[in-house]
Amino acid sequence: MKVRMADRRQILGLGMAVLTGVALPGQVWAEGSPADDPKLRFINVPPLLLPGKERYAFIRLVMQLVVRKTEQLPAESALVTAYMPRIVGKLTEELPVDGSLSRNSGPNELADVKRHVRNLANDIIGQPVVEDVLITSLLTG
């Protein structure tokens, strides 16, 4: 008799789990929306080696582009990744001429560089997709 009660409880528990699963909306089943994926939102820029102001000096700049958080995040992230070679080429051309990066660069100069990179990336892409720029490493030598 006890065996049958345990079986009934398991069957009822399984039935309740199925009914609960059917009643939940589709978003609850997902692990997270694409807008929550940091791999799509934070795009690494290849390290830029730029000439410094002094002879034999160099600047190594590593940064990430932050894509805005919208419903079309996968498409916008793919768009930024597709335009990455052109963005890197323009940055390599324009940042040394700008002269704002040096060994003595402060917060204001770095904010100007971030603003310049964000505006350049958005101009190349043709829409305001890049929300912010994170400078992860600035090495001068």
Short mmCIF file of C-alpha atoms in Angstrom, two decimals, residues 24-25 39 49 61 64 77 104 108 111:
data_model
loop_
_atom_site.label_atom_id
_atom_site.label_comp_id
_atom_site.label_asym_id
_atom_site.label_seq_id
_atom_site.Cartn_x
_atom_site.Cartn_y
_atom_site.Cartn_z
CA LEU A 24 5.26 30.04 -17.27
CA PRO A 25 5.90 32.64 -19.97
CA LYS A 39 30.08 38.90 -24.67
CA LEU A 49 50.43 50.41 -31.15
CA LEU A 61 46.24 51.20 -26.08
CA GLN A 64 36.54 47.82 -25.31
CA SER A 77 27.08 43.80 -31.93
CA ASN A 104 51.47 62.45 -18.79
CA ASN A 108 40.62 64.94 -19.05
CA ALA A 111 37.93 61.41 -21.52
#
